[in-house]
Amino acid sequence: MASYVPQSHLREEAITSPTTATVLFIDTQNYNCHKNGAIYKTSGVTDCVHDPGTSYFFSRLEQVCKPAWVALQTLCRTRGVEVMYTVIQSLTSNGRDRSRDYVISGFHVPPGCWDAQVIDELKPAQDEMVLPKTSSSVFNSTNVDFILRSMNKRHLILVGCVTDQCVAHAVMDACDLGYLVTLVPEATATYSQQRQDAALEAIRGYCRMRSVEELALELLQPAGAAPS
Amino acid sequence: MASYVPQSHLREEAITSPTTATVLFIDTQNYNCHKNGAIYKTSGVTDCVHDPGTSYFFSRLEQVCKPAWVALQTLCRNRGVEVMYTVIQSLTSNGRDRSRDYVISGFHVPPGCWDAQVIDELKPGPDEMVLPKTSSSVFNSTNVDFILRSMNKRHLILVGCVTDQCVAHAVMDACDLGYLVTLVPEATATYSQPRQDAALEAIRGYCRMRSVEELALELPQPAAAEALS
């Protein structure tokens, strides 16, 4: 007999051991997160103040996301949660390796250039993995799933931009692939509040949502210890 | 030098040969598209009239989607576009093969049951492929990508439900994987108009959108008809 027996509480499972978790920063790079990023120069939008979309985006980055990203990165490093990054970046100087989607969308970030780099505030440590991607979802053009399985990762904390595209897509793919996904809303951004709200609404069945503060409390619990 | 040079018009590429295209019906099955589907019985919502979500959904199905689905299926069969279906369906009777997501979400449709079947109005032909899936995106739990590549398919027309979950997810994955995706909005449905609108807005960068009528004008007529005209 077919059935429909949702157990949504299972998606709320806490991270009891940091070795089972990874935080993945999505597209937190100069290309789109810095005012001098090539995305803004080439499209003709050079005045961020007057374009409402980019104005909102950078305002949110400065006031909300960057502090959240730094806090989360520090928290995870301190607690032993693997910190990883994925950036929009081609593997070749002329971008011939890119997906058709990135060719059509117009994204080309050659290897080794400033636009490819994670923003300074989040500078990856020497031994932290940075995966170049040329698709909307990190799962489609990188071997991130293979890497996470090799490290026996069960929990995946996703943050970055933009909420309604690369982040939402990664949330959905990760969920399909069996990961327990945690989204940190204050650590995600897109180009308008409406897009942000719509994205969170659309993906809430695929993940649990936690603030950096909540994760800090959760990751403080030693494995197996009951909260006092 | 990094650059941002969008060429969105490339996503509007027309289908010039039907052999390069496939239409994929997503989750157009009894489980969720029939009032007696198990999704509605188990959740306690037995009165579709009074639940606004399911009421809207079934109303849209009857008035908009089902006619569009049937018209599109007929059109594609006539023009030689491959017609495929994917349905929520486990491979085992106890569903042990399902993704963690489907276990948590509570979806279990055993093989061979009525809930697994595509709705009667869209009954698949004997040689049309029906792929059972246990993930949100058909690309994650089936070999649909392998099949499409084997058939040299470039264009993928996506329809079905629900717009903001399984359909949107398939659109995004298909786009990533190199397909030129056509979404037919009138042939998609979800449980509220705001969800429908939000979904179309969110995925419009990943696909082109065409009505059934526009596709009927675009798809080349069969060669025999051309020879006669």
CSV table of C-alpha atoms in Angstrom, one decimal:
chain,number,residue,atom,x,y,z
A,1,MET,CA,0.0,0.0,0.0
A,2,ALA,CA,1.3,3.4,-0.9
A,3,SER,CA,1.6,5.8,2.1
A,4,TYR,CA,2.4,9.3,3.1
A,5,VAL,CA,3.9,9.4,6.6
A,6,PRO,CA,6.1,12.5,7.0
A,7,GLN,CA,8.7,12.5,9.8
A,8,SER,CA,9.9,16.0,9.5
A,9,HIS,CA,11.4,15.9,13.0
A,10,LEU,CA,14.1,13.7,11.6
A,11,ARG,CA,15.4,16.6,9.6
A,12,GLU,CA,16.0,18.5,12.8
A,13,GLU,CA,18.7,16.0,14.0
A,14,ALA,CA,21.4,17.8,15.9
A,15,ILE,CA,25.1,17.5,15.1
A,16,THR,CA,26.5,15.4,18.0
A,17,SER,CA,30.0,15.0,16.6
A,18,PRO,CA,31.8,17.6,14.6
A,19,THR,CA,33.6,15.0,12.6
A,20,THR,CA,30.2,14.2,10.9
A,21,ALA,CA,29.7,17.7,9.7
A,22,THR,CA,31.0,20.1,7.1
A,23,VAL,CA,30.3,23.8,6.4
A,24,LEU,CA,30.4,24.7,2.8
A,25,PHE,CA,30.7,28.4,1.8
A,26,ILE,CA,29.1,28.8,-1.7
A,27,ASP,CA,30.4,31.5,-4.0
A,28,THR,CA,31.7,33.8,-1.3
A,29,GLN,CA,34.3,35.3,-3.6
A,30,ASN,CA,35.5,38.5,-5.1
A,31,TYR,CA,33.7,38.0,-8.4
A,32,ASN,CA,30.3,38.7,-6.9
A,33,CYS,CA,30.9,39.6,-3.3
A,34,HIS,CA,33.3,42.5,-3.9
A,35,LYS,CA,32.2,45.8,-5.4
A,36,ASN,CA,35.1,45.5,-7.9
A,37,GLY,CA,34.0,42.1,-8.9
A,38,ALA,CA,33.8,41.4,-12.6
A,39,ILE,CA,30.1,40.6,-12.4
A,40,TYR,CA,29.4,44.2,-11.7
A,41,LYS,CA,31.9,45.8,-14.1
A,42,THR,CA,30.9,43.8,-17.2
A,43,SER,CA,27.1,44.1,-16.8
A,44,GLY,CA,27.3,47.9,-16.9
A,45,VAL,CA,26.2,48.3,-13.4
A,46,THR,CA,29.1,50.3,-12.1
A,47,ASP,CA,27.2,52.4,-9.6
A,48,CYS,CA,26.2,50.0,-6.8
A,49,VAL,CA,24.4,52.7,-4.9
A,50,HIS,CA,21.9,53.4,-7.6
A,51,ASP,CA,21.1,49.9,-8.6
A,52,PRO,CA,18.6,48.7,-6.1
A,53,GLY,CA,19.5,45.0,-6.5
A,54,THR,CA,23.2,45.3,-5.9
A,55,SER,CA,22.7,48.0,-3.4
A,56,TYR,CA,20.5,45.7,-1.3
A,57,PHE,CA,22.9,42.8,-1.8
A,58,PHE,CA,26.0,44.7,-0.6
A,59,SER,CA,24.1,46.3,2.3
A,60,ARG,CA,23.1,42.8,3.4
A,61,LEU,CA,26.6,41.5,3.0
A,62,GLU,CA,28.2,44.2,5.1
A,63,GLN,CA,25.5,44.3,7.8
A,64,VAL,CA,24.4,40.6,8.1
A,65,CYS,CA,26.3,38.0,6.1
A,66,LYS,CA,29.9,38.8,6.4
A,67,PRO,CA,29.8,38.9,10.2
A,68,ALA,CA,27.8,35.7,10.1
A,69,TRP,CA,30.3,34.0,7.7
A,70,VAL,CA,33.3,35.0,9.8
A,71,ALA,CA,31.6,33.9,13.0
A,72,LEU,CA,30.6,30.5,11.5
A,73,GLN,CA,34.0,29.9,10.0
A,74,THR,CA,35.7,30.6,13.4
A,75,LEU,CA,33.1,28.5,15.2
A,76,CYS,CA,33.6,25.5,12.9
A,77,ARG,CA,37.4,25.8,12.9
A,78,THR,CA,37.3,25.9,16.7
A,79,ARG,CA,34.9,22.9,17.0
A,80,GLY,CA,36.5,20.7,14.4
A,81,VAL,CA,33.8,21.0,11.7
A,82,GLU,CA,35.4,20.7,8.2
A,83,VAL,CA,35.4,24.0,6.5
A,84,MET,CA,35.1,23.9,2.7
A,85,TYR,CA,34.4,26.5,-0.1
A,86,THR,CA,33.2,26.4,-3.6
A,87,VAL,CA,33.7,29.2,-6.0
A,88,ILE,CA,32.6,30.0,-9.5
A,89,GLN,CA,35.8,29.3,-11.4
A,90,SER,CA,36.6,27.7,-14.8
A,91,LEU,CA,39.4,25.1,-15.0
A,92,THR,CA,40.9,26.6,-18.2
A,93,SER,CA,41.9,30.1,-19.2
A,94,ASN,CA,39.3,30.3,-22.0
A,95,GLY,CA,36.6,28.5,-20.1
A,96,ARG,CA,36.1,25.7,-22.6
A,97,ASP,CA,35.4,23.3,-19.7
A,98,ARG,CA,32.4,25.1,-18.4
A,99,SER,CA,28.8,23.8,-18.5
A,100,ARG,CA,26.5,25.1,-21.2
A,101,ASP,CA,24.6,27.0,-18.5
A,102,TYR,CA,27.7,29.0,-17.5
A,103,VAL,CA,28.5,29.8,-21.1
A,104,ILE,CA,24.9,31.1,-21.6
A,105,SER,CA,24.8,32.8,-18.3
A,106,GLY,CA,28.1,34.4,-19.1
A,107,PHE,CA,30.1,33.4,-16.1
A,108,HIS,CA,33.8,33.1,-16.7
A,109,VAL,CA,36.4,33.2,-13.9
A,110,PRO,CA,39.8,31.9,-15.1
A,111,PRO,CA,41.9,30.0,-12.6
A,112,GLY,CA,44.3,32.0,-10.5
A,113,CYS,CA,42.6,35.4,-10.9
A,114,TRP,CA,41.5,37.7,-8.2
A,115,ASP,CA,37.8,37.2,-9.0
A,116,ALA,CA,38.2,33.5,-8.2
A,117,GLN,CA,39.5,34.1,-4.7
A,118,VAL,CA,37.4,33.8,-1.6
A,119,ILE,CA,36.9,37.2,-0.1
A,120,ASP,CA,39.7,38.4,2.3
A,121,GLU,CA,37.5,38.3,5.4
A,122,LEU,CA,37.1,34.5,4.9
A,123,LYS,CA,40.6,33.7,3.6
A,124,PRO,CA,40.7,29.9,3.5
A,125,ALA,CA,43.3,28.2,5.6
A,126,GLN,CA,46.2,26.3,4.0
A,127,ASP,CA,44.6,22.9,4.4
A,128,GLU,CA,40.9,23.9,3.6
A,129,MET,CA,39.5,22.7,0.3
A,130,VAL,CA,38.3,25.2,-2.3
A,131,LEU,CA,36.4,23.5,-5.1
A,132,PRO,CA,36.0,25.4,-8.5
A,133,LYS,CA,32.5,25.0,-10.0
A,134,THR,CA,30.9,25.8,-13.3
A,135,SER,CA,27.4,24.8,-12.6
A,136,SER,CA,24.5,26.2,-10.4
A,137,SER,CA,24.7,23.3,-8.0
A,138,VAL,CA,28.1,22.4,-6.6
A,139,PHE,CA,27.0,18.8,-6.8
A,140,ASN,CA,26.8,18.8,-10.6
A,141,SER,CA,30.3,20.0,-11.6
A,142,THR,CA,32.5,19.0,-8.7
A,143,ASN,CA,33.2,15.8,-6.8
A,144,VAL,CA,32.0,17.3,-3.5
A,145,ASP,CA,29.7,14.4,-2.9
A,146,PHE,CA,32.6,11.9,-3.3
A,147,ILE,CA,34.7,14.0,-0.9
A,148,LEU,CA,32.0,14.2,1.7
A,149,ARG,CA,31.3,10.5,1.6
A,150,SER,CA,35.0,9.7,1.8
A,151,MET,CA,35.1,11.8,5.0
A,152,ASN,CA,31.9,10.1,6.3
A,153,LYS,CA,30.1,13.4,6.5
A,154,ARG,CA,26.4,13.1,7.4
A,155,HIS,CA,25.6,16.8,8.1
A,156,LEU,CA,26.1,19.6,5.6
A,157,ILE,CA,25.8,23.2,6.7
A,158,LEU,CA,25.3,25.4,3.6
A,159,VAL,CA,25.8,29.2,3.4
A,160,GLY,CA,26.7,31.8,0.8
A,161,CYS,CA,25.1,33.3,-2.3
A,162,VAL,CA,22.8,33.6,-4.0
A,163,THR,CA,20.1,32.1,-1.8
A,164,ASP,CA,17.6,31.4,-4.5
A,165,GLN,CA,20.0,29.9,-7.1
A,166,CYS,CA,23.3,28.2,-6.2
A,167,VAL,CA,22.4,27.9,-2.5
A,168,ALA,CA,18.9,26.6,-2.9
A,169,HIS,CA,20.0,24.2,-5.7
A,170,ALA,CA,22.8,22.8,-3.5
A,171,VAL,CA,20.3,22.4,-0.6
A,172,MET,CA,18.0,20.4,-2.8
A,173,ASP,CA,20.7,18.2,-4.3
A,174,ALA,CA,22.3,17.6,-0.9
A,175,CYS,CA,19.0,16.6,0.5
A,176,ASP,CA,18.4,14.2,-2.4
A,177,LEU,CA,21.9,12.7,-1.9
A,178,GLY,CA,21.2,11.8,1.7
A,179,TYR,CA,22.8,14.6,3.7
A,180,LEU,CA,21.1,16.3,6.6
A,181,VAL,CA,21.2,19.9,5.5
A,182,THR,CA,21.4,22.9,7.8
A,183,LEU,CA,20.8,26.2,6.2
A,184,VAL,CA,21.9,29.4,8.0
A,185,PRO,CA,19.5,32.1,6.7
A,186,GLU,CA,21.5,35.0,8.1
A,187,ALA,CA,24.5,33.7,6.2
A,188,THR,CA,22.8,33.7,2.8
A,189,ALA,CA,22.1,36.6,0.5
A,190,THR,CA,20.5,37.4,-2.9
A,191,TYR,CA,19.5,40.5,-4.8
A,192,SER,CA,16.3,41.4,-3.1
A,193,GLN,CA,14.4,40.7,0.1
A,194,GLN,CA,11.5,39.2,-1.9
A,195,ARG,CA,13.9,36.7,-3.6
A,196,GLN,CA,15.4,35.9,-0.2
A,197,ASP,CA,12.0,35.3,1.4
A,198,ALA,CA,10.7,33.2,-1.5
A,199,ALA,CA,13.8,31.1,-1.5
A,200,LEU,CA,13.7,30.2,2.2
A,201,GLU,CA,10.0,29.3,1.8
A,202,ALA,CA,10.6,27.1,-1.2
A,203,ILE,CA,13.4,25.1,0.4
A,204,ARG,CA,12.3,24.7,3.9
A,205,GLY,CA,11.1,21.1,3.3
A,206,TYR,CA,14.6,20.1,2.3
A,207,CYS,CA,16.6,21.3,5.3
A,208,ARG,CA,16.5,22.5,8.9
A,209,MET,CA,17.4,26.2,9.5
A,210,ARG,CA,19.6,27.4,12.3
A,211,SER,CA,21.3,30.6,13.3
A,212,VAL,CA,25.0,30.9,13.9
A,213,GLU,CA,24.1,31.3,17.6
A,214,GLU,CA,22.1,28.2,17.7
A,215,LEU,CA,24.8,26.2,16.0
A,216,ALA,CA,27.3,27.5,18.5
A,217,LEU,CA,25.2,26.1,21.3
A,218,GLU,CA,24.7,22.9,19.5
A,219,LEU,CA,28.3,22.3,18.7
A,220,LEU,CA,29.4,23.1,22.2
A,221,GLN,CA,27.7,20.0,23.5
A,222,PRO,CA,30.2,17.2,23.9
A,223,ALA,CA,29.2,14.0,22.1
A,224,GLY,CA,26.8,12.0,24.2
A,225,ALA,CA,26.5,14.5,27.0
A,226,ALA,CA,23.0,15.6,28.1
A,227,PRO,CA,22.5,19.3,28.3
A,228,SER,CA,22.3,20.4,31.9
B,1,MET,CA,40.4,38.3,-16.9
B,2,ALA,CA,37.1,37.3,-15.3
B,3,SER,CA,34.0,38.3,-17.2
B,4,TYR,CA,30.3,38.4,-17.0
B,5,VAL,CA,28.8,38.3,-20.5
B,6,PRO,CA,25.3,36.8,-20.4
B,7,GLN,CA,23.9,35.5,-23.7
B,8,SER,CA,20.4,34.7,-22.5
B,9,HIS,CA,19.0,34.5,-26.0
B,10,LEU,CA,20.9,31.2,-26.4
B,11,ARG,CA,18.5,29.7,-24.0
B,12,GLU,CA,15.7,30.5,-26.3
B,13,GLU,CA,17.0,28.2,-29.0
B,14,ALA,CA,14.1,26.5,-30.9
B,15,ILE,CA,13.7,22.8,-31.4
B,16,THR,CA,14.4,22.3,-35.1
B,17,SER,CA,14.4,18.5,-35.1
B,18,PRO,CA,12.1,16.5,-32.9
B,19,THR,CA,14.7,13.7,-32.5
B,20,THR,CA,16.7,16.1,-30.3
B,21,ALA,CA,13.9,16.7,-27.9
B,22,THR,CA,12.1,14.8,-25.1
B,23,VAL,CA,9.1,15.8,-23.0
B,24,LEU,CA,9.3,14.5,-19.4
B,25,PHE,CA,6.1,14.3,-17.3
B,26,ILE,CA,7.1,14.6,-13.6
B,27,ASP,CA,5.0,13.0,-10.9
B,28,THR,CA,1.7,13.0,-12.9
B,29,GLN,CA,0.4,10.0,-11.1
B,30,ASN,CA,-2.5,8.7,-9.0
B,31,TYR,CA,-0.5,9.1,-5.7
B,32,ASN,CA,-0.8,12.9,-5.8
B,33,CYS,CA,-2.9,13.8,-8.9
B,34,HIS,CA,-6.0,11.7,-8.0
B,35,LYS,CA,-8.3,12.6,-5.2
B,36,ASN,CA,-8.0,9.1,-4.0
B,37,GLY,CA,-4.2,9.2,-4.0
B,38,ALA,CA,-2.5,8.0,-0.8
B,39,ILE,CA,-0.9,11.4,-0.2
B,40,TYR,CA,-4.3,12.8,0.7
B,41,LYS,CA,-5.6,9.8,2.6
B,42,THR,CA,-2.7,9.4,5.0
B,43,SER,CA,-2.2,13.0,5.8
B,44,GLY,CA,-5.7,13.3,7.1
B,45,VAL,CA,-6.9,15.7,4.5
B,46,THR,CA,-9.8,13.7,3.2
B,47,ASP,CA,-12.0,16.6,2.2
B,48,CYS,CA,-10.3,18.3,-0.7
B,49,VAL,CA,-13.0,20.9,-0.9
B,50,HIS,CA,-12.2,22.4,2.4
B,51,ASP,CA,-8.4,22.3,2.4
B,52,PRO,CA,-7.4,25.4,0.4
B,53,GLY,CA,-4.1,23.9,-0.8
B,54,THR,CA,-5.5,20.7,-2.3
B,55,SER,CA,-8.6,22.4,-3.4
B,56,TYR,CA,-6.6,24.9,-5.5
B,57,PHE,CA,-4.4,22.1,-6.8
B,58,PHE,CA,-7.2,19.9,-8.0
B,59,SER,CA,-9.0,22.9,-9.5
B,60,ARG,CA,-5.9,23.8,-11.4
B,61,LEU,CA,-5.4,20.2,-12.5
B,62,GLU,CA,-8.9,19.9,-13.9
B,63,GLN,CA,-9.1,23.3,-15.6
B,64,VAL,CA,-5.6,24.0,-16.7
B,65,CYS,CA,-3.0,21.2,-16.4
B,66,LYS,CA,-4.7,18.0,-17.5
B,67,PRO,CA,-5.9,19.6,-20.8
B,68,ALA,CA,-2.4,20.9,-21.3
B,69,TRP,CA,-0.8,17.6,-20.5
B,70,VAL,CA,-3.0,15.7,-22.9
B,71,ALA,CA,-2.5,18.2,-25.6
B,72,LEU,CA,1.3,18.2,-25.1
B,73,GLN,CA,1.5,14.4,-25.1
B,74,THR,CA,-0.6,14.2,-28.3
B,75,LEU,CA,1.5,16.9,-29.9
B,76,CYS,CA,4.8,15.2,-29.0
B,77,ARG,CA,3.6,11.8,-30.1
B,78,ASN,CA,2.5,13.2,-33.5
B,79,ARG,CA,5.7,15.2,-34.0
B,80,GLY,CA,8.1,12.4,-33.0
B,81,VAL,CA,9.3,14.0,-29.7
B,82,GLU,CA,10.2,11.2,-27.2
B,83,VAL,CA,7.6,11.1,-24.4
B,84,MET,CA,8.9,10.0,-21.0
B,85,TYR,CA,7.5,10.0,-17.5
B,86,THR,CA,8.9,9.8,-14.0
B,87,VAL,CA,6.9,8.8,-11.0
B,88,ILE,CA,7.4,8.7,-7.2
B,89,GLN,CA,7.9,5.0,-6.8
B,90,SER,CA,10.1,2.8,-4.6
B,91,LEU,CA,11.9,-0.2,-6.1
B,92,THR,CA,11.1,-2.5,-3.2
B,93,SER,CA,7.9,-3.3,-1.4
B,94,ASN,CA,9.2,-1.9,1.9
B,95,GLY,CA,10.9,1.1,0.4
B,96,ARG,CA,14.4,0.3,1.8
B,97,ASP,CA,15.9,1.6,-1.5
B,98,ARG,CA,14.6,5.1,-1.0
B,99,SER,CA,16.7,8.2,-0.4
B,100,ARG,CA,16.9,9.5,3.2
B,101,ASP,CA,14.8,12.5,2.0
B,102,TYR,CA,11.9,10.3,0.9
B,103,VAL,CA,12.0,8.4,4.1
B,104,ILE,CA,11.9,11.6,6.1
B,105,SER,CA,9.3,13.2,3.8
B,106,GLY,CA,7.2,10.1,4.1
B,107,PHE,CA,6.8,9.1,0.5
B,108,HIS,CA,6.4,5.4,-0.2
B,109,VAL,CA,4.8,4.1,-3.3
B,110,PRO,CA,5.5,0.4,-3.8
B,111,PRO,CA,6.1,-1.0,-7.3
B,112,GLY,CA,3.0,-2.2,-9.1
B,113,CYS,CA,0.4,-0.3,-7.0
B,114,TRP,CA,-2.3,2.0,-8.3
B,115,ASP,CA,-0.7,5.1,-6.7
B,116,ALA,CA,2.4,4.5,-8.8
B,117,GLN,CA,0.5,4.6,-12.1
B,118,VAL,CA,0.5,7.6,-14.3
B,119,ILE,CA,-3.1,9.0,-14.4
B,120,ASP,CA,-5.5,7.5,-16.8
B,121,GLU,CA,-5.8,10.6,-19.0
B,122,LEU,CA,-2.0,10.3,-19.7
B,123,LYS,CA,-1.7,6.5,-20.0
B,124,PRO,CA,1.8,5.8,-21.2
B,125,GLY,CA,2.1,4.0,-24.6
B,126,PRO,CA,3.6,0.5,-24.5
B,127,ASP,CA,7.0,1.7,-25.6
B,128,GLU,CA,7.3,4.9,-23.5
B,129,MET,CA,9.7,4.9,-20.6
B,130,VAL,CA,8.4,5.4,-17.1
B,131,LEU,CA,11.2,6.0,-14.6
B,132,PRO,CA,10.6,5.4,-10.8
B,133,LYS,CA,12.3,8.0,-8.6
B,134,THR,CA,12.8,8.4,-4.9
B,135,SER,CA,14.4,11.8,-4.8
B,136,SER,CA,13.2,15.3,-5.4
B,137,SER,CA,15.1,15.7,-8.7
B,138,VAL,CA,14.7,12.9,-11.3
B,139,PHE,CA,18.4,13.4,-12.0
B,140,ASN,CA,19.5,12.2,-8.6
B,141,SER,CA,17.9,8.8,-8.3
B,142,THR,CA,17.4,7.7,-11.9
B,143,ASN,CA,19.6,7.2,-14.9
B,144,VAL,CA,17.6,9.7,-16.9
B,145,ASP,CA,20.7,11.7,-17.8
B,146,PHE,CA,22.4,8.6,-19.2
B,147,ILE,CA,19.3,7.7,-21.2
B,148,LEU,CA,18.9,11.2,-22.7
B,149,ARG,CA,22.5,11.3,-23.7
B,150,SER,CA,22.3,7.9,-25.2
B,151,MET,CA,19.4,9.2,-27.3
B,152,ASN,CA,21.4,12.4,-28.2
B,153,LYS,CA,18.8,14.6,-26.7
B,154,ARG,CA,19.6,18.3,-26.5
B,155,HIS,CA,16.2,19.7,-25.6
B,156,LEU,CA,14.2,18.8,-22.5
B,157,ILE,CA,10.6,19.9,-22.1
B,158,LEU,CA,9.6,19.6,-18.4
B,159,VAL,CA,6.1,19.5,-17.1
B,160,GLY,CA,4.2,18.1,-14.1
B,161,CYS,CA,4.1,18.7,-10.3
B,162,VAL,CA,4.9,20.2,-8.0
B,163,THR,CA,6.2,23.3,-9.7
B,164,ASP,CA,8.3,24.6,-6.8
B,165,GLN,CA,9.9,21.3,-5.8
B,166,CYS,CA,10.3,18.3,-8.1
B,167,VAL,CA,9.8,20.3,-11.3
B,168,ALA,CA,12.0,23.3,-10.3
B,169,HIS,CA,14.7,21.0,-9.0
B,170,ALA,CA,14.7,19.0,-12.3
B,171,VAL,CA,14.9,22.3,-14.3
B,172,MET,CA,17.9,23.4,-12.4
B,173,ASP,CA,19.7,20.0,-12.6
B,174,ALA,CA,18.9,19.6,-16.3
B,175,CYS,CA,20.2,23.1,-17.0
B,176,ASP,CA,23.5,22.3,-15.1
B,177,LEU,CA,23.9,19.1,-17.1
B,178,GLY,CA,23.8,20.9,-20.4
B,179,TYR,CA,20.2,20.5,-21.6
B,180,LEU,CA,18.3,23.3,-23.1
B,181,VAL,CA,15.2,23.3,-20.9
B,182,THR,CA,11.7,24.3,-21.9
B,183,LEU,CA,9.2,24.8,-19.1
B,184,VAL,CA,5.5,24.8,-19.9
B,185,PRO,CA,4.0,26.9,-17.1
B,186,GLU,CA,0.4,26.0,-17.8
B,187,ALA,CA,1.4,22.3,-17.5
B,188,THR,CA,2.8,22.7,-14.0
B,189,ALA,CA,1.0,22.9,-10.7
B,190,THR,CA,1.6,23.3,-7.0
B,191,TYR,CA,-0.5,23.9,-3.9
B,192,SER,CA,-1.0,27.6,-4.2
B,193,GLN,CA,-0.8,30.4,-6.7
B,194,PRO,CA,1.9,32.3,-4.7
B,195,ARG,CA,4.0,29.1,-4.7
B,196,GLN,CA,3.5,28.8,-8.4
B,197,ASP,CA,4.4,32.4,-9.1
B,198,ALA,CA,7.5,32.2,-6.8
B,199,ALA,CA,8.7,29.0,-8.5
B,200,LEU,CA,8.5,30.4,-12.0
B,201,GLU,CA,10.3,33.6,-10.9
B,202,ALA,CA,13.1,31.6,-9.3
B,203,ILE,CA,13.8,29.3,-12.2
B,204,ARG,CA,13.4,31.7,-15.2
B,205,GLY,CA,17.1,32.0,-15.5
B,206,TYR,CA,17.5,28.3,-16.0
B,207,CYS,CA,15.1,27.7,-18.8
B,208,ARG,CA,12.9,29.2,-21.5
B,209,MET,CA,9.1,29.1,-21.1
B,210,ARG,CA,6.7,28.2,-23.8
B,211,SER,CA,3.0,27.4,-24.0
B,212,VAL,CA,1.7,24.3,-25.6
B,213,GLU,CA,0.3,26.4,-28.4
B,214,GLU,CA,3.8,27.9,-29.0
B,215,LEU,CA,5.4,24.5,-29.0
B,216,ALA,CA,2.8,23.3,-31.6
B,217,LEU,CA,3.9,26.1,-33.9
B,218,GLU,CA,7.6,25.5,-33.3
B,219,LEU,CA,7.8,21.7,-33.6
B,220,PRO,CA,8.4,20.7,-37.2
B,221,GLN,CA,5.6,18.9,-38.9
B,222,PRO,CA,6.3,15.2,-39.7
B,223,ALA,CA,8.1,14.8,-43.0
B,224,ALA,CA,5.2,13.1,-44.7
B,225,ALA,CA,2.9,16.1,-44.0
B,226,GLU,CA,5.6,18.4,-45.4
B,227,ALA,CA,5.8,16.4,-48.6
B,228,LEU,CA,2.1,16.6,-49.1
B,229,SER,CA,1.7,20.3,-48.5
